[in-house]
Amino acid sequence: MDLTALYTTIAFYVFALAAVVSGAAMIVSRNMVRSALWLVATLGSVAALYLLLSADFLAVSQVLVYIGAIMILMLFAIMLTPGQVDIPTQARGQQVAAGIVAAAIFGISVSVVLSHDWKLRPDVFDLPTTWLLGTLLFSTYVLPLMIAALLLTAAMIGALVIARED
Amino acid sequence: MPIPLAPVGLQHFLVLGTALFSLGLFGALSRRNAVAVLLSVELMLNGVNVLLVAFAKYTVSAEMLAGQVFAIFIITVAAAEAAVGLAIILAIYRLRRTVQLDRLDIING
């Protein structure tokens, strides 16, 4: 194994472990503020993994949109609902059921992933993606892009209307 | 099974994305705080995004970056969902003074 592959492997395991551990910590910690901060750690690790997958634009948008905007929104929601930071989790029975469902989905998906014969790309794909993504978004995917813009506008207006104090 | 420290490939990322998705699913089903459920849904969306970007890098497809474009749209939808979801949670909190899901039985009549 050459040195680059070794570094990639080490980086993958470090960030994958960080993502899964902080994701699990987010699920189990009862305090909502801690939960949100653990999710920030997960999102940051996922951004690093995007870099390993040669998705530079997505890694930066992950930091800007998820960590910068969505998580701030979540923290605002936590702070605007005082007295609600420390709600216990669901009853034991529902937790066991949820665990069974999640574990079953994980098991089935992993067995499919490992047994399926994926059609792998012969060449190594490693390009700066920003220019390519911009070209794609404004040519092939221009209709979905406009729909996404409309969706965002509708969501912002809807959020304003719903959250307004009458 | 991918043996530890084998060169990282598609399957490593697929297993990781599935793990994040399942963790988020467990959280969405087992938390009682509405905001925590929204956070768990964000975790699920991120797991799916990891899968899409991994497919874009490693598998053969007609359009080289289709997976990454799709991931961008998922981020957009996640932002919209978070904004509307949090607005609904705030409105409910103003009405009922709680965001504990099993106390929110307004729709039960």
Tab-separated table of N, CA and C in Angstrom, chain A residues 49-119:
chain	number	residue	atom	x	y	z
A	49	LEU	N	-15.156	13.602	5.520
A	49	LEU	CA	-15.287	12.408	4.676
A	49	LEU	C	-15.625	12.783	3.242
A	50	TYR	N	-16.405	13.874	3.054
A	50	TYR	CA	-16.672	14.356	1.698
A	50	TYR	C	-15.364	14.706	0.995
A	51	LEU	N	-14.427	15.306	1.754
A	51	LEU	CA	-13.140	15.638	1.146
A	51	LEU	C	-12.435	14.370	0.685
A	52	LEU	N	-12.507	13.304	1.506
A	52	LEU	CA	-11.899	12.037	1.099
A	52	LEU	C	-12.557	11.488	-0.153
A	53	LEU	N	-13.863	11.810	-0.336
A	53	LEU	CA	-14.587	11.315	-1.515
A	53	LEU	C	-14.443	12.280	-2.680
A	54	SER	N	-13.469	13.154	-2.660
A	54	SER	CA	-13.218	14.193	-3.660
A	54	SER	C	-14.465	14.998	-3.987
A	55	ALA	N	-15.196	15.394	-2.932
A	55	ALA	CA	-16.342	16.286	-3.108
A	55	ALA	C	-16.032	17.576	-2.379
A	56	ASP	N	-15.145	18.392	-2.950
A	56	ASP	CA	-14.687	19.584	-2.221
A	56	ASP	C	-15.808	20.593	-2.020
A	57	PHE	N	-16.610	20.801	-3.083
A	57	PHE	CA	-17.693	21.784	-2.964
A	57	PHE	C	-18.690	21.375	-1.890
A	58	LEU	N	-19.033	20.065	-1.900
A	58	LEU	CA	-20.006	19.587	-0.921
A	58	LEU	C	-19.476	19.701	0.490
A	59	ALA	N	-18.162	19.467	0.673
A	59	ALA	CA	-17.594	19.567	2.014
A	59	ALA	C	-17.757	20.985	2.545
A	60	VAL	N	-17.481	21.970	1.686
A	60	VAL	CA	-17.613	23.354	2.143
A	60	VAL	C	-19.080	23.705	2.356
A	61	SER	N	-19.971	23.243	1.446
A	61	SER	CA	-21.391	23.558	1.676
A	61	SER	C	-21.909	22.880	2.922
A	62	GLN	N	-21.387	21.698	3.222
A	62	GLN	CA	-21.802	21.027	4.457
A	62	GLN	C	-21.479	21.911	5.661
A	63	VAL	N	-20.261	22.454	5.684
A	63	VAL	CA	-19.876	23.318	6.812
A	63	VAL	C	-20.733	24.583	6.833
A	64	LEU	N	-20.916	25.210	5.638
A	64	LEU	CA	-21.644	26.474	5.600
A	64	LEU	C	-23.117	26.279	5.928
A	65	VAL	N	-23.756	25.317	5.239
A	65	VAL	CA	-25.206	25.197	5.362
A	65	VAL	C	-25.589	24.448	6.630
A	66	TYR	N	-24.987	23.278	6.854
A	66	TYR	CA	-25.395	22.487	8.018
A	66	TYR	C	-24.882	23.096	9.314
A	67	ILE	N	-23.546	23.219	9.436
A	67	ILE	CA	-22.992	23.685	10.699
A	67	ILE	C	-23.284	25.168	10.888
A	68	GLY	N	-23.182	25.934	9.790
A	68	GLY	CA	-23.352	27.369	9.920
A	68	GLY	C	-24.793	27.796	10.069
A	69	ALA	N	-25.715	27.204	9.315
A	69	ALA	CA	-27.082	27.706	9.309
A	69	ALA	C	-28.050	26.803	10.055
A	70	ILE	N	-28.105	25.525	9.661
A	70	ILE	CA	-29.145	24.661	10.226
A	70	ILE	C	-28.930	24.450	11.719
A	71	MET	N	-27.660	24.250	12.124
A	71	MET	CA	-27.434	23.988	13.543
A	71	MET	C	-27.698	25.222	14.387
A	72	ILE	N	-27.415	26.426	13.830
A	72	ILE	CA	-27.748	27.651	14.569
A	72	ILE	C	-29.263	27.732	14.759
A	73	LEU	N	-29.995	27.373	13.690
A	73	LEU	CA	-31.459	27.349	13.760
A	73	LEU	C	-31.918	26.392	14.854
A	74	MET	N	-31.271	25.201	14.901
A	74	MET	CA	-31.645	24.205	15.913
A	74	MET	C	-31.369	24.752	17.311
A	75	LEU	N	-30.196	25.383	17.498
A	75	LEU	CA	-29.868	25.923	18.822
A	75	LEU	C	-30.857	27.023	19.210
A	76	PHE	N	-31.274	27.832	18.215
A	76	PHE	CA	-32.298	28.837	18.488
A	76	PHE	C	-33.576	28.164	18.959
A	77	ALA	N	-33.969	27.102	18.260
A	77	ALA	CA	-35.204	26.411	18.637
A	77	ALA	C	-35.090	25.858	20.045
A	78	ILE	N	-33.903	25.325	20.394
A	78	ILE	CA	-33.727	24.785	21.739
A	78	ILE	C	-33.849	25.901	22.768
A	79	MET	N	-33.259	27.055	22.439
A	79	MET	CA	-33.268	28.137	23.426
A	79	MET	C	-34.601	28.865	23.468
A	80	LEU	N	-35.395	28.796	22.401
A	80	LEU	CA	-36.706	29.449	22.412
A	80	LEU	C	-37.777	28.555	23.023
A	81	THR	N	-37.414	27.323	23.390
A	81	THR	CA	-38.383	26.456	24.067
A	81	THR	C	-37.849	26.164	25.466
A	82	PRO	N	-37.863	27.172	26.369
A	82	PRO	CA	-37.256	26.991	27.694
A	82	PRO	C	-37.980	25.911	28.492
A	83	GLY	N	-37.209	25.240	29.351
A	83	GLY	CA	-37.787	24.177	30.156
A	83	GLY	C	-37.912	22.872	29.409
A	84	GLN	N	-37.437	22.832	28.171
A	84	GLN	CA	-37.600	21.611	27.373
A	84	GLN	C	-36.263	20.969	27.033
A	85	VAL	N	-35.187	21.399	27.703
A	85	VAL	CA	-33.881	20.872	27.307
A	85	VAL	C	-33.654	19.463	27.808
A	86	ASP	N	-34.394	19.046	28.818
A	86	ASP	CA	-34.029	17.804	29.490
A	86	ASP	C	-35.176	16.808	29.534
A	87	ILE	N	-35.828	16.591	28.394
A	87	ILE	CA	-36.970	15.675	28.351
A	87	ILE	C	-36.458	14.239	28.303
A	88	PRO	N	-37.032	13.344	29.128
A	88	PRO	CA	-36.565	11.949	29.067
A	88	PRO	C	-36.884	11.311	27.729
A	89	THR	N	-36.180	10.231	27.409
A	89	THR	CA	-36.450	9.539	26.151
A	89	THR	C	-37.724	8.712	26.289
A	90	GLN	N	-38.129	8.083	25.197
A	90	GLN	CA	-39.373	7.315	25.192
A	90	GLN	C	-39.313	6.157	26.183
A	91	ALA	N	-40.471	5.558	26.443
A	91	ALA	CA	-40.555	4.441	27.384
A	91	ALA	C	-39.663	3.282	26.911
A	92	ARG	N	-39.274	2.455	27.878
A	92	ARG	CA	-38.343	1.358	27.590
A	92	ARG	C	-38.805	0.492	26.420
A	93	GLY	N	-40.109	0.167	26.402
A	93	GLY	CA	-40.616	-0.709	25.352
A	93	GLY	C	-40.399	-0.119	23.970
A	94	GLN	N	-40.725	1.172	23.818
A	94	GLN	CA	-40.561	1.779	22.495
A	94	GLN	C	-39.087	1.879	22.122
A	95	GLN	N	-38.218	2.097	23.150
A	95	GLN	CA	-36.786	2.156	22.845
A	95	GLN	C	-36.294	0.826	22.312
A	96	VAL	N	-36.742	-0.286	22.960
A	96	VAL	CA	-36.318	-1.607	22.495
A	96	VAL	C	-36.814	-1.832	21.064
A	97	ALA	N	-38.081	-1.466	20.822
A	97	ALA	CA	-38.628	-1.643	19.476
A	97	ALA	C	-37.844	-0.821	18.457
A	98	ALA	N	-37.542	0.455	18.820
A	98	ALA	CA	-36.767	1.302	17.912
A	98	ALA	C	-35.399	0.698	17.643
A	99	GLY	N	-34.766	0.154	18.709
A	99	GLY	CA	-33.459	-0.476	18.536
A	99	GLY	C	-33.538	-1.659	17.590
A	100	ILE	N	-34.614	-2.466	17.738
A	100	ILE	CA	-34.755	-3.642	16.873
A	100	ILE	C	-34.916	-3.201	15.417
A	101	VAL	N	-35.786	-2.185	15.180
A	101	VAL	CA	-36.012	-1.717	13.805
A	101	VAL	C	-34.718	-1.189	13.199
A	102	ALA	N	-34.009	-0.313	13.984
A	102	ALA	CA	-32.789	0.283	13.442
A	102	ALA	C	-31.738	-0.786	13.182
A	103	ALA	N	-31.589	-1.732	14.133
A	103	ALA	CA	-30.578	-2.783	13.958
A	103	ALA	C	-30.928	-3.660	12.763
A	104	ALA	N	-32.235	-3.951	12.575
A	104	ALA	CA	-32.634	-4.782	11.441
A	104	ALA	C	-32.313	-4.088	10.134
A	105	ILE	N	-32.643	-2.782	10.052
A	105	ILE	CA	-32.352	-2.052	8.815
A	105	ILE	C	-30.858	-2.006	8.564
A	106	PHE	N	-30.077	-1.781	9.645
A	106	PHE	CA	-28.622	-1.752	9.494
A	106	PHE	C	-28.106	-3.103	9.006
A	107	GLY	N	-28.579	-4.190	9.637
A	107	GLY	CA	-28.101	-5.519	9.260
A	107	GLY	C	-28.420	-5.855	7.817
A	108	ILE	N	-29.691	-5.611	7.431
A	108	ILE	CA	-30.103	-5.946	6.063
A	108	ILE	C	-29.290	-5.140	5.055
A	109	SER	N	-29.164	-3.807	5.317
A	109	SER	CA	-28.438	-2.963	4.362
A	109	SER	C	-26.985	-3.370	4.251
A	110	VAL	N	-26.336	-3.661	5.397
A	110	VAL	CA	-24.931	-4.033	5.346
A	110	VAL	C	-24.751	-5.340	4.586
A	111	SER	N	-25.657	-6.312	4.810
A	111	SER	CA	-25.500	-7.574	4.093
A	111	SER	C	-25.671	-7.366	2.592
A	112	VAL	N	-26.618	-6.483	2.196
A	112	VAL	CA	-26.785	-6.187	0.762
A	112	VAL	C	-25.538	-5.497	0.217
A	113	VAL	N	-25.043	-4.489	0.980
A	113	VAL	CA	-23.890	-3.710	0.528
A	113	VAL	C	-22.684	-4.611	0.309
A	114	LEU	N	-22.472	-5.546	1.237
A	114	LEU	CA	-21.275	-6.372	1.156
A	114	LEU	C	-21.399	-7.492	0.140
A	115	SER	N	-22.657	-7.904	-0.167
A	115	SER	CA	-22.786	-9.043	-1.082
A	115	SER	C	-23.021	-8.593	-2.527
A	116	HIS	N	-23.541	-7.345	-2.712
A	116	HIS	CA	-23.833	-6.890	-4.063
A	116	HIS	C	-22.530	-6.679	-4.849
A	117	ASP	N	-22.598	-6.990	-6.144
A	117	ASP	CA	-21.432	-6.810	-7.001
A	117	ASP	C	-21.531	-5.432	-7.653
A	118	TRP	N	-20.915	-4.404	-7.028
A	118	TRP	CA	-21.039	-3.033	-7.530
A	118	TRP	C	-20.215	-2.861	-8.800
A	119	LYS	N	-20.762	-2.074	-9.747
A	119	LYS	CA	-20.028	-1.776	-10.987
A	119	LYS	C	-19.064	-0.638	-10.703
